[in-house]
Amino acid sequence: AQSVTQLGSHVSVSEGALVLLRCNYSSSVPPYLFWYVQYPNQGLQLLLKYTSAATLVKGINGFEAEFKKSETSFHLTKPSAHMSDAAEYFCAVSTNSNYQLIWGAGTKLIIKP
Amino acid sequence: EAQVTQNPRYLITVTGKKLTVTCSQNMNHEYMSWYRQDPGLGLRQIYYSMNVEVTDKGDVPEGYKVSRKEKRNFPLILESPSPNQTSLYFCASSPGVLAGGRETQYFGPGTRLLVL
């Protein structure tokens, strides 16, 4: 069975600082990994995804994530936080044999001025 | 504009009063899904549909019904709502399942339901 763990329900960073949101997964088969973002009062939208091509994946708004098989991780980073990045971020996993997405609990990113 | 729409966006109802939340997509997607989002629990899948007339239970189907009579529509029905169904509901769609689990899901704006 697959599962996703996001470390930290809330992460607070200063504007201009590095953003690091952690995601660890478990899967017995090669996974597909996703980061979705939910801005206040909106639905979720795809930020980036890993589908077994390059391990470093670049997404929208300057975010990127690196798939590390040995660490079963897919952490999300952005070099310099902007106020507009304040949102909730969800990590999710699926596989080729099970297209259902398994979701993490979400991490709310707070940007301090 | 390609989109998933949900109606209503906000709904307050009373225990036992049947309600339907509509979901429609204009992208000719085969796969559609309903989720509920609760604080600290992330998204939990209620039901999904792989195509017209093909639906299946997700992780938390109790108290919900769905139907898929047309490709574009996937309504969520609460026959007898209870307070524990107070939640934020999202409909999502994706192109299909031939590409396996790598497909991106496209989400509606959400429906916030309060059951008194």
PDB file of C-alpha atoms in Angstrom:
ATOM      1  CA  ALA A   1       0.000   0.000   0.000  1.00  0.00           C
ATOM      2  CA  GLN A   2       1.128   3.515  -0.684  1.00  0.00           C
ATOM      3  CA  SER A   3       1.234   6.344   1.802  1.00  0.00           C
ATOM      4  CA  VAL A   4       2.435   9.934   1.959  1.00  0.00           C
ATOM      5  CA  THR A   5       3.788  11.853   4.933  1.00  0.00           C
ATOM      6  CA  GLN A   6       4.219  15.600   4.914  1.00  0.00           C
ATOM      7  CA  LEU A   7       6.337  16.834   7.763  1.00  0.00           C
ATOM      8  CA  GLY A   8       4.862  19.911   9.380  1.00  0.00           C
ATOM      9  CA  SER A   9       1.264  21.016   9.081  1.00  0.00           C
ATOM     10  CA  HIS A  10       2.477  24.633   9.063  1.00  0.00           C
ATOM     11  CA  VAL A  11       5.758  26.064   7.794  1.00  0.00           C
ATOM     12  CA  SER A  12       6.626  29.715   8.281  1.00  0.00           C
ATOM     13  CA  VAL A  13       9.384  31.495   6.340  1.00  0.00           C
ATOM     14  CA  SER A  14      10.356  35.089   5.794  1.00  0.00           C
ATOM     15  CA  GLU A  15       9.867  36.724   2.441  1.00  0.00           C
ATOM     16  CA  GLY A  16      12.998  36.113   0.373  1.00  0.00           C
ATOM     17  CA  ALA A  17      14.048  33.042   2.363  1.00  0.00           C
ATOM     18  CA  LEU A  18      14.345  29.467   1.141  1.00  0.00           C
ATOM     19  CA  VAL A  19      11.161  27.426   1.095  1.00  0.00           C
ATOM     20  CA  LEU A  20      11.468  23.712   1.911  1.00  0.00           C
ATOM     21  CA  LEU A  21       8.369  21.540   2.227  1.00  0.00           C
ATOM     22  CA  ARG A  22       8.998  17.909   3.020  1.00  0.00           C
ATOM     23  CA  CYS A  23       7.267  14.886   1.539  1.00  0.00           C
ATOM     24  CA  ASN A  24       8.115  11.235   2.125  1.00  0.00           C
ATOM     25  CA  TYR A  25       6.279   8.387   0.486  1.00  0.00           C
ATOM     26  CA  SER A  26       6.068   4.656   0.669  1.00  0.00           C
ATOM     27  CA  SER A  27       5.409   2.549  -2.387  1.00  0.00           C
ATOM     28  CA  SER A  28       6.367  -0.983  -3.318  1.00  0.00           C
ATOM     29  CA  VAL A  29       6.424  -0.130  -7.025  1.00  0.00           C
ATOM     30  CA  PRO A  30       7.848   2.861  -8.913  1.00  0.00           C
ATOM     31  CA  PRO A  31       5.769   5.851  -7.945  1.00  0.00           C
ATOM     32  CA  TYR A  32       4.442   8.902  -9.676  1.00  0.00           C
ATOM     33  CA  LEU A  33       4.692  11.896  -7.358  1.00  0.00           C
ATOM     34  CA  PHE A  34       2.831  15.161  -7.410  1.00  0.00           C
ATOM     35  CA  TRP A  35       2.764  18.491  -5.648  1.00  0.00           C
ATOM     36  CA  TYR A  36      -0.489  20.420  -5.777  1.00  0.00           C
ATOM     37  CA  VAL A  37      -1.085  23.920  -4.412  1.00  0.00           C
ATOM     38  CA  GLN A  38      -4.296  25.313  -2.987  1.00  0.00           C
ATOM     39  CA  TYR A  39      -4.574  29.085  -2.746  1.00  0.00           C
ATOM     40  CA  PRO A  40      -7.127  30.482  -0.290  1.00  0.00           C
ATOM     41  CA  ASN A  41     -10.721  29.767  -1.347  1.00  0.00           C
ATOM     42  CA  GLN A  42      -9.653  27.997  -4.520  1.00  0.00           C
ATOM     43  CA  GLY A  43      -9.393  24.471  -5.815  1.00  0.00           C
ATOM     44  CA  LEU A  44      -6.127  22.613  -6.138  1.00  0.00           C
ATOM     45  CA  GLN A  45      -3.832  23.032  -9.109  1.00  0.00           C
ATOM     46  CA  LEU A  46      -0.802  21.075 -10.188  1.00  0.00           C
ATOM     47  CA  LEU A  47       2.524  22.578  -9.188  1.00  0.00           C
ATOM     48  CA  LEU A  48       4.756  19.834 -10.613  1.00  0.00           C
ATOM     49  CA  LYS A  49       4.976  16.079 -11.027  1.00  0.00           C
ATOM     50  CA  TYR A  50       7.532  13.296 -11.294  1.00  0.00           C
ATOM     51  CA  THR A  51       6.727  10.545 -13.784  1.00  0.00           C
ATOM     52  CA  SER A  52      10.033   8.646 -13.975  1.00  0.00           C
ATOM     53  CA  ALA A  53      11.905  10.995 -16.273  1.00  0.00           C
ATOM     54  CA  ALA A  54      14.336  13.536 -14.771  1.00  0.00           C
ATOM     55  CA  THR A  55      14.649  13.293 -10.999  1.00  0.00           C
ATOM     56  CA  LEU A  56      14.786  17.085 -10.619  1.00  0.00           C
ATOM     57  CA  VAL A  57      11.422  18.452 -11.641  1.00  0.00           C
ATOM     58  CA  LYS A  58      10.704  22.108 -12.237  1.00  0.00           C
ATOM     59  CA  GLY A  59       7.228  23.483 -11.747  1.00  0.00           C
ATOM     60  CA  ILE A  60       5.333  26.715 -11.913  1.00  0.00           C
ATOM     61  CA  ASN A  61       6.165  29.860  -9.940  1.00  0.00           C
ATOM     62  CA  GLY A  62       9.822  28.923  -9.424  1.00  0.00           C
ATOM     63  CA  PHE A  63       9.206  25.737  -7.434  1.00  0.00           C
ATOM     64  CA  GLU A  64      11.116  22.538  -7.973  1.00  0.00           C
ATOM     65  CA  ALA A  65      11.291  19.111  -6.362  1.00  0.00           C
ATOM     66  CA  GLU A  66      13.807  16.303  -6.423  1.00  0.00           C
ATOM     67  CA  PHE A  67      12.888  12.637  -6.426  1.00  0.00           C
ATOM     68  CA  LYS A  68      15.294  10.707  -4.190  1.00  0.00           C
ATOM     69  CA  LYS A  69      14.564   7.020  -4.351  1.00  0.00           C
ATOM     70  CA  SER A  70      17.074   6.088  -1.637  1.00  0.00           C
ATOM     71  CA  GLU A  71      15.390   8.475   0.787  1.00  0.00           C
ATOM     72  CA  THR A  72      11.828   7.891  -0.522  1.00  0.00           C
ATOM     73  CA  SER A  73      11.455  11.647  -0.605  1.00  0.00           C
ATOM     74  CA  PHE A  74      10.092  14.292  -2.936  1.00  0.00           C
ATOM     75  CA  HIS A  75      10.732  17.568  -1.124  1.00  0.00           C
ATOM     76  CA  LEU A  76       9.528  20.845  -2.615  1.00  0.00           C
ATOM     77  CA  THR A  77      11.823  23.872  -2.683  1.00  0.00           C
ATOM     78  CA  LYS A  78      11.904  27.451  -3.847  1.00  0.00           C
ATOM     79  CA  PRO A  79      15.021  29.614  -3.442  1.00  0.00           C
ATOM     80  CA  SER A  80      13.248  32.819  -2.475  1.00  0.00           C
ATOM     81  CA  ALA A  81       9.771  32.995  -0.965  1.00  0.00           C
ATOM     82  CA  HIS A  82       7.260  35.560  -2.140  1.00  0.00           C
ATOM     83  CA  MET A  83       4.146  36.718  -0.342  1.00  0.00           C
ATOM     84  CA  SER A  84       2.037  35.227  -3.130  1.00  0.00           C
ATOM     85  CA  ASP A  85       3.363  31.750  -2.243  1.00  0.00           C
ATOM     86  CA  ALA A  86       1.216  31.671   0.884  1.00  0.00           C
ATOM     87  CA  ALA A  87      -1.015  28.646   0.314  1.00  0.00           C
ATOM     88  CA  GLU A  88      -1.512  25.045   1.311  1.00  0.00           C
ATOM     89  CA  TYR A  89       0.641  22.482  -0.456  1.00  0.00           C
ATOM     90  CA  PHE A  90      -0.250  18.839  -0.917  1.00  0.00           C
ATOM     91  CA  CYS A  91       2.008  15.964  -1.894  1.00  0.00           C
ATOM     92  CA  ALA A  92       0.414  12.922  -3.551  1.00  0.00           C
ATOM     93  CA  VAL A  93       1.530   9.551  -4.920  1.00  0.00           C
ATOM     94  CA  SER A  94       0.143   7.108  -7.444  1.00  0.00           C
ATOM     95  CA  THR A  95       1.480   4.223  -9.488  1.00  0.00           C
ATOM     96  CA  ASN A  96       1.015   2.792 -12.935  1.00  0.00           C
ATOM     97  CA  SER A  97      -1.094  -0.014 -11.563  1.00  0.00           C
ATOM     98  CA  ASN A  98      -3.172   2.175  -9.275  1.00  0.00           C
ATOM     99  CA  TYR A  99      -4.088   5.555 -10.677  1.00  0.00           C
ATOM    100  CA  GLN A 100      -5.786   6.603  -7.466  1.00  0.00           C
ATOM    101  CA  LEU A 101      -3.947   9.452  -5.822  1.00  0.00           C
ATOM    102  CA  ILE A 102      -2.914   8.989  -2.206  1.00  0.00           C
ATOM    103  CA  TRP A 103      -2.659  12.364  -0.526  1.00  0.00           C
ATOM    104  CA  GLY A 104      -0.582  13.792   2.270  1.00  0.00           C
ATOM    105  CA  ALA A 105      -2.291  15.844   4.972  1.00  0.00           C
ATOM    106  CA  GLY A 106      -1.030  19.118   3.528  1.00  0.00           C
ATOM    107  CA  THR A 107       1.381  21.830   4.672  1.00  0.00           C
ATOM    108  CA  LYS A 108       0.253  25.387   5.077  1.00  0.00           C
ATOM    109  CA  LEU A 109       3.010  27.791   4.012  1.00  0.00           C
ATOM    110  CA  ILE A 110       3.045  31.114   5.845  1.00  0.00           C
ATOM    111  CA  ILE A 111       5.159  33.963   4.513  1.00  0.00           C
ATOM    112  CA  LYS A 112       6.320  36.591   6.984  1.00  0.00           C
ATOM    113  CA  PRO A 113       6.984  40.089   5.635  1.00  0.00           C
TER     114      PRO A 113
ATOM    115  CA  GLU B   1     -11.845  27.980 -21.116  1.00  0.00           C
ATOM    116  CA  ALA B   2     -11.071  24.472 -19.906  1.00  0.00           C
ATOM    117  CA  GLN B   3     -12.513  24.060 -16.463  1.00  0.00           C
ATOM    118  CA  VAL B   4     -14.313  22.008 -13.855  1.00  0.00           C
ATOM    119  CA  THR B   5     -17.338  23.718 -12.383  1.00  0.00           C
ATOM    120  CA  GLN B   6     -19.204  22.897  -9.199  1.00  0.00           C
ATOM    121  CA  ASN B   7     -22.497  24.162  -7.869  1.00  0.00           C
ATOM    122  CA  PRO B   8     -23.347  25.399  -5.393  1.00  0.00           C
ATOM    123  CA  ARG B   9     -20.167  26.870  -3.947  1.00  0.00           C
ATOM    124  CA  TYR B  10     -21.660  27.201  -0.496  1.00  0.00           C
ATOM    125  CA  LEU B  11     -24.532  25.272   1.033  1.00  0.00           C
ATOM    126  CA  ILE B  12     -26.128  25.205   4.464  1.00  0.00           C
ATOM    127  CA  THR B  13     -28.680  22.482   5.054  1.00  0.00           C
ATOM    128  CA  VAL B  14     -30.300  20.477   7.831  1.00  0.00           C
ATOM    129  CA  THR B  15     -29.885  16.859   8.796  1.00  0.00           C
ATOM    130  CA  GLY B  16     -31.819  14.515   6.544  1.00  0.00           C
ATOM    131  CA  LYS B  17     -32.608  16.902   3.716  1.00  0.00           C
ATOM    132  CA  LYS B  18     -31.436  15.391   0.444  1.00  0.00           C
ATOM    133  CA  LEU B  19     -29.054  17.455  -1.610  1.00  0.00           C
ATOM    134  CA  THR B  20     -27.074  17.243  -4.826  1.00  0.00           C
ATOM    135  CA  VAL B  21     -23.805  18.937  -5.675  1.00  0.00           C
ATOM    136  CA  THR B  22     -23.239  19.179  -9.393  1.00  0.00           C
ATOM    137  CA  CYS B  23     -19.914  18.817 -11.173  1.00  0.00           C
ATOM    138  CA  SER B  24     -19.269  19.417 -14.829  1.00  0.00           C
ATOM    139  CA  GLN B  25     -16.112  19.427 -16.959  1.00  0.00           C
ATOM    140  CA  ASN B  26     -15.672  20.680 -20.521  1.00  0.00           C
ATOM    141  CA  MET B  27     -12.408  18.880 -21.336  1.00  0.00           C
ATOM    142  CA  ASN B  28     -13.873  15.561 -22.513  1.00  0.00           C
ATOM    143  CA  HIS B  29     -12.122  13.817 -19.626  1.00  0.00           C
ATOM    144  CA  GLU B  30     -12.862  10.171 -18.973  1.00  0.00           C
ATOM    145  CA  TYR B  31     -11.949  10.099 -15.298  1.00  0.00           C
ATOM    146  CA  MET B  32     -13.831  12.053 -12.647  1.00  0.00           C
ATOM    147  CA  SER B  33     -13.624  11.955  -8.887  1.00  0.00           C
ATOM    148  CA  TRP B  34     -15.091  13.430  -5.730  1.00  0.00           C
ATOM    149  CA  TYR B  35     -13.002  14.279  -2.668  1.00  0.00           C
ATOM    150  CA  ARG B  36     -13.700  15.724   0.703  1.00  0.00           C
ATOM    151  CA  GLN B  37     -11.157  17.871   2.469  1.00  0.00           C
ATOM    152  CA  ASP B  38     -11.046  18.104   6.248  1.00  0.00           C
ATOM    153  CA  PRO B  39      -8.407  19.895   8.340  1.00  0.00           C
ATOM    154  CA  GLY B  40      -5.415  17.697   9.085  1.00  0.00           C
ATOM    155  CA  LEU B  41      -6.697  14.845   6.921  1.00  0.00           C
ATOM    156  CA  GLY B  42      -5.804  16.049   3.457  1.00  0.00           C
ATOM    157  CA  LEU B  43      -8.069  14.898   0.651  1.00  0.00           C
ATOM    158  CA  ARG B  44     -10.029  11.685   0.887  1.00  0.00           C
ATOM    159  CA  GLN B  45     -11.661  10.179  -2.133  1.00  0.00           C
ATOM    160  CA  ILE B  46     -15.392   9.533  -1.947  1.00  0.00           C
ATOM    161  CA  TYR B  47     -16.218   8.046  -5.357  1.00  0.00           C
ATOM    162  CA  TYR B  48     -14.655   7.985  -8.774  1.00  0.00           C
ATOM    163  CA  SER B  49     -15.714   7.205 -12.311  1.00  0.00           C
ATOM    164  CA  MET B  50     -13.548   5.870 -15.092  1.00  0.00           C
ATOM    165  CA  ASN B  51     -16.134   6.570 -17.784  1.00  0.00           C
ATOM    166  CA  VAL B  52     -19.852   6.849 -18.451  1.00  0.00           C
ATOM    167  CA  GLU B  53     -21.854   4.379 -16.344  1.00  0.00           C
ATOM    168  CA  VAL B  54     -18.668   3.198 -14.583  1.00  0.00           C
ATOM    169  CA  THR B  55     -18.350   4.294 -10.960  1.00  0.00           C
ATOM    170  CA  ASP B  56     -16.584   2.887  -7.931  1.00  0.00           C
ATOM    171  CA  LYS B  57     -16.127   3.588  -4.250  1.00  0.00           C
ATOM    172  CA  GLY B  58     -13.190   5.513  -2.925  1.00  0.00           C
ATOM    173  CA  ASP B  59     -11.982   5.554   0.650  1.00  0.00           C
ATOM    174  CA  VAL B  60     -14.995   7.211   2.320  1.00  0.00           C
ATOM    175  CA  PRO B  61     -18.152   6.393   0.318  1.00  0.00           C
ATOM    176  CA  GLU B  62     -20.604   5.942   3.195  1.00  0.00           C
ATOM    177  CA  GLY B  63     -23.529   8.334   2.992  1.00  0.00           C
ATOM    178  CA  TYR B  64     -22.861   9.385  -0.604  1.00  0.00           C
ATOM    179  CA  LYS B  65     -24.083   8.383  -4.045  1.00  0.00           C
ATOM    180  CA  VAL B  66     -22.913   9.324  -7.515  1.00  0.00           C
ATOM    181  CA  SER B  67     -23.967   8.776 -11.085  1.00  0.00           C
ATOM    182  CA  ARG B  68     -22.274   9.216 -14.442  1.00  0.00           C
ATOM    183  CA  LYS B  69     -24.883   9.297 -17.157  1.00  0.00           C
ATOM    184  CA  GLU B  70     -22.966  11.710 -19.367  1.00  0.00           C
ATOM    185  CA  LYS B  71     -19.258  12.116 -19.792  1.00  0.00           C
ATOM    186  CA  ARG B  72     -19.181  15.735 -18.660  1.00  0.00           C
ATOM    187  CA  ASN B  73     -21.294  15.464 -15.483  1.00  0.00           C
ATOM    188  CA  PHE B  74     -20.660  13.684 -12.206  1.00  0.00           C
ATOM    189  CA  PRO B  75     -23.117  14.755  -9.485  1.00  0.00           C
ATOM    190  CA  LEU B  76     -22.614  13.931  -5.823  1.00  0.00           C
ATOM    191  CA  ILE B  77     -25.780  13.040  -3.932  1.00  0.00           C
ATOM    192  CA  LEU B  78     -26.268  13.078  -0.187  1.00  0.00           C
ATOM    193  CA  GLU B  79     -29.542  11.223   0.405  1.00  0.00           C
ATOM    194  CA  SER B  80     -29.747  11.988   4.123  1.00  0.00           C
ATOM    195  CA  PRO B  81     -26.984  14.391   5.152  1.00  0.00           C
ATOM    196  CA  SER B  82     -25.601  14.274   8.667  1.00  0.00           C
ATOM    197  CA  PRO B  83     -23.395  16.758  10.549  1.00  0.00           C
ATOM    198  CA  ASN B  84     -20.309  14.576  10.031  1.00  0.00           C
ATOM    199  CA  GLN B  85     -20.626  15.300   6.317  1.00  0.00           C
ATOM    200  CA  THR B  86     -19.878  18.965   6.954  1.00  0.00           C
ATOM    201  CA  SER B  87     -16.794  19.467   4.833  1.00  0.00           C
ATOM    202  CA  LEU B  88     -15.210  21.045   1.777  1.00  0.00           C
ATOM    203  CA  TYR B  89     -15.908  18.997  -1.341  1.00  0.00           C
ATOM    204  CA  PHE B  90     -13.903  18.961  -4.545  1.00  0.00           C
ATOM    205  CA  CYS B  91     -14.667  17.463  -7.897  1.00  0.00           C
ATOM    206  CA  ALA B  92     -11.735  16.612 -10.157  1.00  0.00           C
ATOM    207  CA  SER B  93     -11.229  15.204 -13.625  1.00  0.00           C
ATOM    208  CA  SER B  94      -8.344  13.838 -15.663  1.00  0.00           C
ATOM    209  CA  PRO B  95      -7.960  12.814 -19.284  1.00  0.00           C
ATOM    210  CA  GLY B  96      -8.082   9.084 -18.820  1.00  0.00           C
ATOM    211  CA  VAL B  97      -6.515   6.043 -17.312  1.00  0.00           C
ATOM    212  CA  LEU B  98      -4.600   4.691 -20.296  1.00  0.00           C
ATOM    213  CA  ALA B  99      -1.512   6.564 -19.134  1.00  0.00           C
ATOM    214  CA  GLY B 100      -1.875   5.102 -15.686  1.00  0.00           C
ATOM    215  CA  GLY B 101      -1.362   7.129 -12.562  1.00  0.00           C
ATOM    216  CA  ARG B 102       0.699   9.867 -14.161  1.00  0.00           C
ATOM    217  CA  GLU B 103      -2.269  11.931 -15.279  1.00  0.00           C
ATOM    218  CA  THR B 104      -2.773  15.393 -13.841  1.00  0.00           C
ATOM    219  CA  GLN B 105      -6.060  15.965 -12.082  1.00  0.00           C
ATOM    220  CA  TYR B 106      -7.972  19.207 -12.648  1.00  0.00           C
ATOM    221  CA  PHE B 107     -10.014  20.476  -9.745  1.00  0.00           C
ATOM    222  CA  GLY B 108     -13.185  22.443  -9.388  1.00  0.00           C
ATOM    223  CA  PRO B 109     -13.342  25.443  -7.021  1.00  0.00           C
ATOM    224  CA  GLY B 110     -14.913  23.479  -4.182  1.00  0.00           C
ATOM    225  CA  THR B 111     -18.250  23.339  -2.401  1.00  0.00           C
ATOM    226  CA  ARG B 112     -18.373  24.185   1.270  1.00  0.00           C
ATOM    227  CA  LEU B 113     -21.180  22.260   2.960  1.00  0.00           C
ATOM    228  CA  LEU B 114     -22.521  22.810   6.454  1.00  0.00           C
ATOM    229  CA  VAL B 115     -25.035  20.294   7.795  1.00  0.00           C
ATOM    230  CA  LEU B 116     -26.880  21.455  10.899  1.00  0.00           C
TER     231      LEU B 116
END
